[in-house]
CSV table of C-alpha atoms (C1' of nucleotides) in Angstrom, one decimal:
chain,number,residue,atom,x,y,z
D,1,MET,CA,-38.7,16.9,127.5
D,2,LYS,CA,-41.0,19.4,128.1
D,3,GLN,CA,-42.7,20.3,124.6
D,4,GLN,CA,-42.2,23.9,123.4
D,5,LEU,CA,-44.2,25.6,120.6
D,6,ALA,CA,-43.8,29.2,118.9
D,7,LEU,CA,-47.0,30.2,117.4
D,8,VAL,CA,-46.1,32.9,114.3
D,9,ASP,CA,-48.8,35.0,113.4
D,10,CYS,CA,-48.3,37.8,110.8
D,11,ASN,CA,-49.4,40.9,111.4
D,12,ASN,CA,-52.0,42.4,109.9
D,13,PHE,CA,-51.6,39.9,107.3
D,14,TYR,CA,-53.6,40.4,104.4
D,15,VAL,CA,-53.3,44.9,104.7
D,16,SER,CA,-49.1,43.3,104.9
D,17,CYS,CA,-49.6,41.5,101.8
D,18,GLU,CA,-50.8,44.8,99.8
D,19,ARG,CA,-48.0,46.7,101.5
D,20,VAL,CA,-45.1,44.7,100.1
D,21,PHE,CA,-46.4,45.5,96.4
D,22,ARG,CA,-47.6,49.3,97.0
D,23,PRO,CA,-44.4,50.6,99.6
D,24,ASP,CA,-46.9,54.4,99.2
D,25,LEU,CA,-49.4,52.4,101.8
D,26,LYS,CA,-46.6,51.9,104.5
D,27,THR,CA,-47.5,55.2,106.2
D,28,VAL,CA,-51.2,55.4,105.2
D,29,PRO,CA,-54.2,53.8,107.0
D,30,VAL,CA,-55.3,50.6,105.3
D,31,VAL,CA,-58.2,48.3,105.1
D,32,VAL,CA,-58.6,45.1,103.1
D,33,LEU,CA,-62.9,44.2,102.9
D,34,SER,CA,-64.2,41.1,102.7
D,35,ASN,CA,-66.1,39.6,99.7
D,36,ASN,CA,-68.4,41.6,97.8
D,37,ASP,CA,-66.4,44.5,99.7
D,38,GLY,CA,-68.3,44.1,102.5
D,39,CYS,CA,-67.0,44.7,105.9
D,40,ALA,CA,-63.3,45.4,107.1
D,41,VAL,CA,-61.7,41.9,107.8
D,42,SER,CA,-57.5,43.0,107.7
D,43,ARG,CA,-57.0,46.7,109.3
D,44,SER,CA,-53.4,48.5,109.4
D,45,ASN,CA,-52.1,49.8,112.9
D,46,GLU,CA,-53.1,53.3,112.0
D,47,ALA,CA,-56.7,51.9,110.8
D,48,LYS,CA,-57.0,50.7,114.1
D,49,ALA,CA,-56.5,53.3,115.9
D,50,LEU,CA,-58.7,55.2,113.8
D,51,GLY,CA,-61.6,53.2,115.2
D,52,VAL,CA,-62.2,50.3,112.0
D,53,ARG,CA,-63.6,47.5,114.1
D,54,MET,CA,-62.8,43.7,113.0
D,55,GLY,CA,-65.5,42.9,110.9
D,56,GLN,CA,-66.9,46.4,110.7
D,57,PRO,CA,-69.3,46.9,107.7
D,58,TRP,CA,-67.6,49.1,105.5
D,59,PHE,CA,-70.5,51.7,104.8
D,60,GLU,CA,-70.4,52.7,108.3
D,61,CYS,CA,-66.6,53.6,108.0
D,62,LYS,CA,-67.1,55.9,104.8
D,63,ALA,CA,-67.4,58.9,106.7
D,64,LEU,CA,-63.9,58.1,109.1
D,65,ALA,CA,-62.3,56.8,105.9
D,66,GLN,CA,-62.8,60.2,103.8
D,67,ALA,CA,-61.8,61.8,106.8
D,68,HIS,CA,-58.7,60.4,107.1
D,69,GLY,CA,-58.0,59.0,103.6
D,70,ILE,CA,-58.2,55.5,104.8
D,71,VAL,CA,-57.4,53.2,101.5
D,72,ALA,CA,-59.7,50.0,101.4
D,73,LEU,CA,-59.1,47.0,98.9
D,74,SER,CA,-61.0,44.3,97.8
D,75,SER,CA,-59.3,40.5,98.9
D,76,ASN,CA,-56.8,39.2,96.8
D,77,TYR,CA,-56.5,36.0,97.7
D,78,ALA,CA,-54.7,34.4,94.9
D,79,LEU,CA,-52.4,36.9,96.1
D,80,TYR,CA,-52.7,36.4,99.9
D,81,ALA,CA,-52.4,32.2,99.2
D,82,ASP,CA,-49.1,32.8,97.5
D,83,MET,CA,-47.8,35.3,100.4
D,84,SER,CA,-48.8,32.4,102.5
D,85,ASN,CA,-47.4,29.6,101.0
D,86,ARG,CA,-43.8,31.6,100.9
D,87,VAL,CA,-43.8,32.4,104.6
D,88,MET,CA,-44.9,28.7,105.5
D,89,SER,CA,-42.4,27.5,103.2
D,90,ILE,CA,-39.4,29.6,105.3
D,91,LEU,CA,-41.2,28.8,108.7
D,92,SER,CA,-40.9,24.8,107.9
D,93,ASN,CA,-36.9,25.0,108.4
D,94,TYR,CA,-37.5,25.4,111.6
D,95,SER,CA,-39.0,22.0,112.4
D,96,PRO,CA,-40.0,19.3,110.4
D,97,ARG,CA,-43.1,19.4,113.3
D,98,HIS,CA,-45.3,22.4,112.6
D,99,GLU,CA,-48.7,22.7,111.6
D,100,VAL,CA,-50.4,25.3,109.0
D,101,TYR,CA,-53.2,26.6,111.3
D,102,SER,CA,-54.3,29.6,109.0
D,103,ILE,CA,-53.4,31.4,106.6
D,104,ASP,CA,-51.4,33.6,108.4
D,105,GLU,CA,-50.4,31.5,111.5
D,106,CYS,CA,-47.9,28.8,112.1
D,107,PHE,CA,-47.1,26.5,114.9
D,108,VAL,CA,-43.7,25.4,115.1
D,109,ASP,CA,-42.4,22.7,117.5
D,110,LEU,CA,-38.8,24.2,118.7
D,111,THR,CA,-38.9,21.5,121.5
D,112,GLY,CA,-35.0,20.6,122.8
D,113,ILE,CA,-34.1,23.8,121.5
D,114,ALA,CA,-31.7,25.8,124.2
D,115,GLN,CA,-32.0,29.3,122.1
D,116,LEU,CA,-35.4,29.4,122.2
D,117,ARG,CA,-35.3,33.5,121.8
D,118,GLN,CA,-32.5,33.7,119.5
D,119,VAL,CA,-34.0,31.3,116.8
D,120,SER,CA,-37.2,33.6,116.9
D,121,TYR,CA,-35.8,36.8,116.2
D,122,GLN,CA,-34.0,34.8,113.9
D,123,MET,CA,-37.2,33.6,112.1
D,124,ARG,CA,-38.6,37.0,112.4
D,125,GLU,CA,-35.9,38.4,110.6
D,126,GLN,CA,-35.6,35.9,107.8
D,127,VAL,CA,-39.6,36.0,106.7
D,128,ILE,CA,-39.4,40.0,107.0
D,129,LYS,CA,-36.3,39.9,104.8
D,130,TRP,CA,-37.2,36.9,102.2
D,131,THR,CA,-41.7,37.9,101.7
D,132,GLY,CA,-42.1,41.5,103.6
D,133,ILE,CA,-44.8,40.3,106.5
D,134,PRO,CA,-43.9,41.3,109.6
D,135,VAL,CA,-44.6,38.2,112.0
D,136,CYS,CA,-44.3,38.1,115.9
D,137,VAL,CA,-43.9,34.7,117.4
D,138,GLY,CA,-45.3,33.3,121.2
D,139,ILE,CA,-43.3,30.7,122.7
D,140,GLY,CA,-45.3,28.1,125.5
D,141,PRO,CA,-45.5,25.0,126.4
D,142,THR,CA,-49.0,24.1,124.7
D,143,LYS,CA,-50.8,25.5,121.8
D,144,THR,CA,-52.8,27.8,124.1
D,145,LEU,CA,-50.2,29.6,126.0
D,146,ALA,CA,-48.2,30.0,122.5
D,147,LYS,CA,-51.3,31.7,121.5
D,148,LEU,CA,-51.7,34.1,124.5
D,149,ALA,CA,-48.0,34.4,124.3
D,150,ASN,CA,-48.2,36.1,120.6
D,151,HIS,CA,-51.1,38.2,122.2
D,152,ILE,CA,-48.6,39.9,124.4
D,153,ALA,CA,-45.7,39.9,122.0
D,154,LYS,CA,-48.1,41.8,119.6
D,155,LYS,CA,-49.4,43.8,122.4
D,156,HIS,CA,-45.9,45.1,123.8
D,157,PRO,CA,-43.7,46.8,121.2
D,158,ARG,CA,-41.2,46.2,124.7
D,159,SER,CA,-41.0,42.2,123.5
D,160,LYS,CA,-39.8,43.2,120.0
D,161,GLY,CA,-42.0,40.6,118.3
D,162,VAL,CA,-40.9,37.5,120.5
D,163,PHE,CA,-42.3,36.8,123.8
D,164,ASN,CA,-41.8,33.4,125.4
D,165,PHE,CA,-44.2,32.2,128.5
D,166,ASN,CA,-41.5,30.2,129.8
D,167,ASP,CA,-39.1,33.7,130.8
D,168,LEU,CA,-41.5,34.2,133.4
D,169,THR,CA,-41.7,33.6,137.2
D,170,ASP,CA,-44.7,31.9,138.6
D,171,ALA,CA,-45.4,35.0,140.5
D,172,GLN,CA,-45.2,37.5,136.7
D,173,GLN,CA,-47.2,34.7,135.4
D,174,GLU,CA,-49.6,35.3,137.8
D,175,LYS,CA,-49.5,39.1,137.7
D,176,LEU,CA,-49.4,38.9,133.8
D,177,LEU,CA,-52.5,36.4,133.5
D,178,SER,CA,-54.4,38.9,135.9
D,179,GLN,CA,-54.0,42.0,133.8
D,180,ILE,CA,-55.2,39.7,130.5
D,181,ASP,CA,-59.2,39.7,129.7
D,182,VAL,CA,-60.5,36.2,129.7
D,183,ALA,CA,-61.8,36.7,126.2
D,184,GLU,CA,-57.9,36.8,124.7
D,185,VAL,CA,-58.1,33.4,125.0
D,186,TRP,CA,-58.1,31.1,122.4
D,187,GLY,CA,-61.4,29.2,122.6
D,188,VAL,CA,-63.3,32.0,124.8
D,189,GLY,CA,-65.5,33.9,122.6
D,190,ARG,CA,-68.0,36.5,122.9
D,191,ARG,CA,-70.7,34.3,124.4
D,192,LEU,CA,-68.2,31.8,126.4
D,193,SER,CA,-66.9,35.6,128.4
D,194,ALA,CA,-70.1,36.8,128.8
D,195,ARG,CA,-71.3,33.6,130.6
D,196,LEU,CA,-67.6,33.5,132.2
D,197,ALA,CA,-68.2,36.7,133.6
D,198,GLU,CA,-71.3,36.1,135.3
D,199,HIS,CA,-69.4,33.1,137.0
D,200,GLY,CA,-67.2,35.8,138.4
D,201,VAL,CA,-64.3,35.2,135.7
D,202,PHE,CA,-63.2,38.0,134.0
D,203,THR,CA,-59.1,37.4,133.4
D,204,VAL,CA,-56.7,34.8,132.5
D,205,GLU,CA,-55.7,34.0,135.5
D,206,ASP,CA,-59.2,33.5,137.1
D,207,LEU,CA,-60.0,30.7,134.2
D,208,ARG,CA,-56.2,29.1,135.3
D,209,ILE,CA,-57.3,28.7,138.9
D,210,ALA,CA,-61.3,28.5,138.4
D,211,HIS,CA,-62.6,25.3,140.3
D,212,THR,CA,-62.5,22.4,137.5
D,213,ALA,CA,-65.4,20.1,137.8
D,214,THR,CA,-67.8,23.1,138.0
D,215,LEU,CA,-66.3,24.3,134.7
D,216,ARG,CA,-66.2,21.4,133.4
D,217,ALA,CA,-70.0,20.9,134.5
D,218,GLU,CA,-71.2,24.4,133.7
D,219,PHE,CA,-69.4,25.2,130.1
D,220,GLY,CA,-68.4,21.6,129.2
D,221,VAL,CA,-64.9,19.8,128.1
D,222,VAL,CA,-63.9,22.6,125.6
D,223,ILE,CA,-63.3,24.7,128.3
D,224,GLU,CA,-61.8,22.2,130.7
D,225,LYS,CA,-59.1,21.3,128.1
D,226,THR,CA,-58.5,25.2,127.9
D,227,GLN,CA,-58.2,25.5,131.9
D,228,ARG,CA,-55.7,22.9,131.7
D,229,GLU,CA,-53.8,24.0,128.5
D,230,LEU,CA,-53.2,27.8,130.5
D,231,GLN,CA,-51.7,25.7,133.5
D,232,GLY,CA,-49.3,24.1,131.1
D,233,THR,CA,-50.8,20.5,130.6
D,234,VAL,CA,-50.9,19.6,126.7
D,235,CYS,CA,-54.4,18.9,125.3
D,236,ILE,CA,-54.4,19.8,121.9
D,237,ASP,CA,-52.2,17.7,120.0
D,238,LEU,CA,-50.1,19.7,117.1
D,239,GLN,CA,-51.7,18.6,113.7
D,240,GLU,CA,-49.1,17.5,111.5
D,241,ALA,CA,-50.8,16.0,108.7
D,242,VAL,CA,-53.8,18.4,107.0
D,243,PRO,CA,-56.7,16.4,107.3
D,244,ASP,CA,-59.3,15.9,104.1
D,245,LYS,CA,-62.0,18.1,104.3
D,246,GLN,CA,-65.4,16.5,105.9
D,247,GLN,CA,-67.7,19.1,104.0
D,248,ILE,CA,-67.0,21.2,101.1
D,249,ILE,CA,-69.0,24.7,101.0
D,250,SER,CA,-69.0,27.0,98.4
D,251,SER,CA,-71.6,30.2,98.5
D,252,ARG,CA,-71.2,34.1,98.0
D,253,SER,CA,-73.4,36.9,98.2
D,254,PHE,CA,-74.4,38.5,95.1
D,255,GLY,CA,-73.4,42.1,94.3
D,256,ASN,CA,-77.3,42.9,94.0
D,257,THR,CA,-80.2,40.8,94.9
D,258,VAL,CA,-81.5,38.7,92.3
D,259,THR,CA,-84.9,37.6,91.3
D,260,ASP,CA,-84.3,35.3,87.9
D,261,VAL,CA,-84.2,31.9,88.5
D,262,ALA,CA,-82.1,31.5,85.8
D,263,VAL,CA,-79.5,33.9,87.2
D,264,LEU,CA,-80.0,31.6,90.3
D,265,LYS,CA,-79.3,28.4,88.8
D,266,ASP,CA,-76.0,30.1,86.7
D,267,ALA,CA,-74.6,31.4,90.3
D,268,MET,CA,-75.2,27.6,91.6
D,269,SER,CA,-73.7,25.7,88.9
D,270,THR,CA,-70.5,28.0,89.6
D,271,PHE,CA,-70.5,27.0,93.4
D,272,VAL,CA,-70.7,23.4,92.0
D,273,ALA,CA,-68.0,23.6,89.9
D,274,ASN,CA,-65.6,24.9,93.0
D,275,ALA,CA,-66.7,23.1,95.4
D,276,CYS,CA,-66.2,19.7,93.5
D,277,VAL,CA,-62.8,21.1,92.1
D,278,LYS,CA,-61.7,21.4,95.6
D,279,LEU,CA,-63.3,17.8,96.1
D,280,ARG,CA,-61.5,16.2,93.7
D,281,ALA,CA,-58.7,17.7,94.6
D,282,GLN,CA,-58.4,15.6,97.7
D,283,GLY,CA,-59.6,13.0,96.1
D,284,SER,CA,-62.6,12.5,97.7
D,285,HIS,CA,-66.6,11.8,96.5
D,286,ALA,CA,-69.3,13.3,98.4
D,287,ALA,CA,-72.7,11.0,99.3
D,288,LEU,CA,-74.8,14.2,100.0
D,289,LEU,CA,-75.7,17.8,98.5
D,290,GLN,CA,-77.3,20.5,100.3
D,291,VAL,CA,-78.5,23.6,98.2
D,292,PHE,CA,-79.9,26.8,100.2
D,293,LEU,CA,-81.1,30.3,98.8
D,294,HIS,CA,-80.8,33.3,101.4
D,295,THR,CA,-82.9,36.8,101.4
D,296,ASN,CA,-80.9,39.7,102.6
D,297,ARG,CA,-81.4,39.1,106.5
D,298,PHE,CA,-80.8,42.8,107.2
D,299,ARG,CA,-83.4,43.8,105.2
D,300,LYS,CA,-85.8,44.0,108.0
D,301,ASP,CA,-88.9,45.7,105.7
D,302,LEU,CA,-88.6,42.8,102.6
D,303,PRO,CA,-90.0,39.5,103.6
D,304,GLN,CA,-87.6,36.6,104.3
D,305,TYR,CA,-87.2,33.1,103.0
D,306,ASN,CA,-84.2,31.2,103.4
D,307,PRO,CA,-85.0,27.5,101.5
D,308,CYS,CA,-82.3,24.6,102.1
D,309,ILE,CA,-82.6,21.1,100.8
D,310,THR,CA,-80.5,18.6,101.9
D,311,VAL,CA,-80.3,15.0,99.3
D,312,PRO,CA,-78.2,12.3,99.6
D,313,LEU,CA,-76.8,11.5,96.3
D,314,PRO,CA,-77.6,7.7,95.2
D,315,GLN,CA,-74.3,6.9,94.2
D,316,PRO,CA,-71.3,9.2,95.6
D,317,THR,CA,-69.6,11.4,93.2
D,318,ASN,CA,-67.4,13.9,92.4
D,319,ASP,CA,-68.6,15.3,89.0
D,320,SER,CA,-69.6,18.2,88.4
D,321,LEU,CA,-72.1,17.2,86.1
D,322,VAL,CA,-73.8,14.9,88.2
D,323,VAL,CA,-73.7,17.3,91.2
D,324,ASN,CA,-75.1,20.1,88.8
D,325,ARG,CA,-77.7,18.4,87.1
D,326,TRP,CA,-79.0,17.5,91.0
D,327,ALA,CA,-77.9,21.4,92.2
D,328,ASP,CA,-80.4,22.8,89.5
D,329,TYR,CA,-83.1,20.4,89.5
D,330,LEU,CA,-83.3,21.6,93.5
D,331,VAL,CA,-82.9,25.2,92.7
D,332,GLY,CA,-86.0,25.1,90.5
D,333,ARG,CA,-87.9,22.9,93.1
D,334,MET,CA,-86.9,26.1,96.1
D,335,PHE,CA,-87.5,29.1,94.0
D,336,LYS,CA,-90.0,31.2,94.6
D,337,PRO,CA,-90.7,34.2,92.4
D,338,GLU,CA,-92.2,36.7,95.0
D,339,TYR,CA,-88.5,37.3,97.0
D,340,ALA,CA,-85.4,38.7,96.2
D,341,TYR,CA,-82.4,36.7,96.7
D,342,LYS,CA,-79.4,38.0,98.2
D,343,LYS,CA,-77.2,34.9,98.2
D,344,ALA,CA,-76.8,31.2,97.4
D,345,GLY,CA,-74.4,28.0,98.1
D,346,VAL,CA,-73.7,24.3,98.0
D,347,MET,CA,-72.6,21.9,100.8
D,348,LEU,CA,-70.7,18.9,99.7
D,349,GLY,CA,-71.0,16.3,102.6
D,350,ASP,CA,-70.9,12.6,103.6
D,351,ILE,CA,-67.8,12.8,101.9
D,352,SER,CA,-65.4,9.7,101.5
D,353,PRO,CA,-61.9,8.6,99.5
D,354,VAL,CA,-62.4,7.8,96.2
D,355,GLY,CA,-61.8,3.8,96.1
D,356,ARG,CA,-62.9,3.2,99.5
D,357,TYR,CA,-66.8,3.3,98.5
D,358,GLN,CA,-68.4,0.0,99.6
D,359,THR,CA,-70.5,-0.7,96.1
D,360,ASP,CA,-74.1,-1.3,96.5
D,361,TRP,CA,-75.0,-5.0,96.5
D,362,LEU,CA,-77.9,-4.2,94.6
D,363,GLU,CA,-77.2,-1.4,92.5
D,364,PRO,CA,-74.1,-1.6,90.5
D,365,ALA,CA,-72.1,1.3,90.4
D,366,GLN,CA,-72.4,2.8,87.1
D,367,ALA,CA,-68.7,3.5,85.8
D,368,THR,CA,-68.5,7.7,85.5
D,369,ASP,CA,-66.4,9.3,83.3
D,370,THR,CA,-63.2,10.3,85.4
D,371,ARG,CA,-61.1,11.3,82.8
D,372,LEU,CA,-63.6,14.3,81.6
D,373,MET,CA,-63.3,15.9,85.2
D,374,HIS,CA,-59.3,14.9,85.4
D,375,THR,CA,-59.0,17.0,82.0
D,376,LEU,CA,-61.4,19.8,83.1
D,377,ASP,CA,-59.1,20.4,86.1
D,378,LYS,CA,-56.0,19.8,84.3
D,379,LEU,CA,-57.2,22.9,81.2
D,380,ASN,CA,-58.8,25.3,84.4
D,381,HIS,CA,-55.4,24.4,86.4
D,382,ARG,CA,-53.4,25.7,83.6
D,383,TYR,CA,-54.9,28.2,81.6
D,384,GLY,CA,-57.1,29.7,84.8
D,385,ARG,CA,-60.2,29.4,87.1
D,386,GLY,CA,-63.4,29.1,84.3
D,387,THR,CA,-61.5,28.0,81.2
D,388,VAL,CA,-63.7,25.1,80.9
D,389,LYS,CA,-67.2,25.6,82.3
D,390,VAL,CA,-70.5,23.9,81.9
D,391,SER,CA,-72.8,25.0,79.7
D,392,THR,CA,-74.7,26.9,81.8
D,393,GLN,CA,-72.4,28.2,83.9
D,394,GLY,CA,-71.8,32.2,82.6
D,395,ALA,CA,-75.1,32.4,80.2
D,396,HIS,CA,-76.2,35.2,83.1
D,397,GLN,CA,-74.4,37.5,84.2
D,398,GLY,CA,-75.6,39.7,87.4
D,399,TRP,CA,-75.0,37.5,90.5
D,400,GLN,CA,-71.2,38.4,90.5
D,401,MET,CA,-69.8,39.9,93.8
D,402,ARG,CA,-68.1,43.6,94.3
D,403,GLN,CA,-64.8,43.7,94.3
D,404,GLU,CA,-64.5,47.5,93.1
D,405,ARG,CA,-60.5,47.9,94.3
D,406,LYS,CA,-58.6,44.3,93.6
D,407,SER,CA,-55.1,44.7,93.3
D,408,PRO,CA,-53.3,43.0,90.7
D,409,ASN,CA,-52.1,39.6,91.2
D,410,TYR,CA,-49.1,40.5,91.7
D,411,THR,CA,-47.2,36.8,92.3
D,412,THR,CA,-49.3,34.7,90.4
D,413,ASP,CA,-50.4,36.7,87.2
D,414,TRP,CA,-47.5,39.1,85.6
D,415,ALA,CA,-49.6,39.7,82.3
D,416,LYS,CA,-52.1,41.8,84.6
D,417,VAL,CA,-49.4,44.3,86.5
D,418,PRO,CA,-48.7,47.7,85.6
D,419,LEU,CA,-45.3,48.2,85.3
D,420,ALA,CA,-44.0,51.4,87.4
E,1,DT,C1',-84.2,4.5,128.8
E,2,DC,C1',-80.5,4.2,125.6
E,3,DT,C1',-78.7,5.1,120.4
E,4,DC,C1',-78.8,7.5,117.1
E,5,DC,C1',-78.7,11.1,113.6
E,6,DG,C1',-79.6,15.9,112.4
E,7,DA,C1',-79.6,20.8,113.6
E,8,DT,C1',-77.9,24.2,116.4
E,9,DT,C1',-74.4,26.5,118.9
E,10,DA,C1',-70.2,28.4,119.6
E,11,DG,C1',-65.5,29.2,118.3
E,12,DA,C1',-61.8,30.4,115.0
E,13,DC,C1',-59.7,33.4,110.9
X,1,DC,C1',-82.1,59.3,96.3
X,2,DT,C1',-81.1,54.8,99.2
X,3,DA,C1',-78.9,51.7,100.4
X,4,DA,C1',-74.8,49.9,101.7
X,5,DC,C1',-73.1,44.1,106.5
X,6,DG,C1',-67.7,37.2,104.8
X,7,DG,C1',-66.8,33.0,103.8
X,8,DT,C1',-65.2,28.2,105.1
X,9,DC,C1',-64.8,24.7,108.7
X,10,DT,C1',-64.7,22.0,112.9
X,11,DA,C1',-66.3,19.7,117.4
X,12,DA,C1',-70.0,19.7,121.4
X,13,DT,C1',-73.9,19.7,122.7
X,14,DC,C1',-79.2,19.6,122.1
X,15,DG,C1',-83.2,17.4,121.3
X,16,DG,C1',-86.6,14.6,119.0
X,17,DA,C1',-87.3,9.6,116.8
X,18,DG,C1',-87.4,4.9,117.0
X,19,DA,C1',-85.8,1.1,119.2
DNA sequence: TCTCCGATTAGAC
DNA sequence: CTAACGGTCTAATCGGAGA
C-alpha cells in the first residue's frame, strides 16, 4: 500500500504561542526575536506583509516598527516547548507512526486511511480548539511531497489549511509544480538554488524532470534523493525514535562585549553546565571537548580573533565539574586581553551511551561520583535551572544576553504570571 | 592509490 | 551620540596525512 504522510506545521509558531495568552495581539503585527533580541525569527502575517524578513536584524526594522506599531517580543523557549508538547501530544493520537520533526512540525503516517481530507481537517480543528495554535496540513506519499503540499496549504487560502497532493491529476501536478520556485523544496537552500538556476532549473517541475545522472554528478546524492522523492519514491524514512545527540553545543552571544577572563570563565561554566545536563539526560558521556571564543564578526573595524581548542578527554565523562576544569583551563590558554569577545561556547563530542565504554586496559577507569550529578540534576529540575551551580557560575555578571521583552512563562511558572 | 579523519559546506528550523 | 546581526544539529563532501 502506498505510503501517505501528513506534515502538520504550526503557523508562525512562536508568534502564535504568544498570542494564545495575549489576545490583544491577535490583530497587531507581531514578531518574536532570536536570543539577545537580535533577529526576527517568527513573524505574524501582518509583520510579513509589512516587509519584515525572516532572520532580519531587529535594529534594521526599528523605523518600520515604530511607524506601524509592530510589537516585538523576546523569545520564550520554555513557553514554546510546552505548547509544542501539547500540539504533538494531540497529533500522536492520529497515528502511532509519527515523527516530531521540529518544535513546530510533525510528520504523521496516515497510510491506509480512506478519508485523508476529513481526518486532516479534524486534526486542525482539534489542535486549534485544544491549544489555540493554528496549523496547516500537507499530504503526500513522501516527506518531500508532504512538505511541498504543506507549503501550498499555507500559501493558498482556498485550501483552508489542508492540501492533499494525491488529489491532483498528472497534468495538474505538472502545472502546479511549474509555478513553484525550486527554492521552496525541502533540502534546496540558497546556494543550491543559485547553482541550479545556472543549469536552467528554476521550478520544482524543472527539478523533478531533470536528467538524474547529471544531477547526481553535479550536485551529489542529497539532491538525487530529493528528486526521487518529488517523483513519489520514498528515500527519506520516517524516524519514529529520537536518536541520541552525536554532539551537544551550548553557546551564547553576550549582551555586551566581554574583555575580562574571569567573566568569560563564568559564562563558560554556565555553558558547560547546560551541555552536561543534556548529555546526562540522554544517558551519555563525551570523550571530546571543544571550547571556542568569538569576537564580533560584524565589527569590521575591530581586530578579529576566533580561537577554538579541541581536546580528547582522557576518560569519557558527563561530570560538569570535570568538564568545567578542562574548559576553565582552555579559556585561560586561548584568552588574549587585547580583544573584545562577543560570543563563546562549548561543544561536547565523541558521545556514547554510559556503560558501553570500553575501559582502558592500561589505565583503569577512576570511579566518578555519579550520585552528585544525579542529585544536582534532580534539584535543578525541581527548583529551577541554576538552583545548584558550580562555584564559578554567576560570580560575575556582564555577559548575560539581552532579553528586554520576554513574556511570562504562562504555562510553566504561574508565580510570575500577572493576573488580569 | 587508498583510507582515515578533521574541517568545511549546506541545509533545516 | 553610536551601535544595535541566533543557536543547534546532521549529513555529505573536501582535502591533507599517513599507510
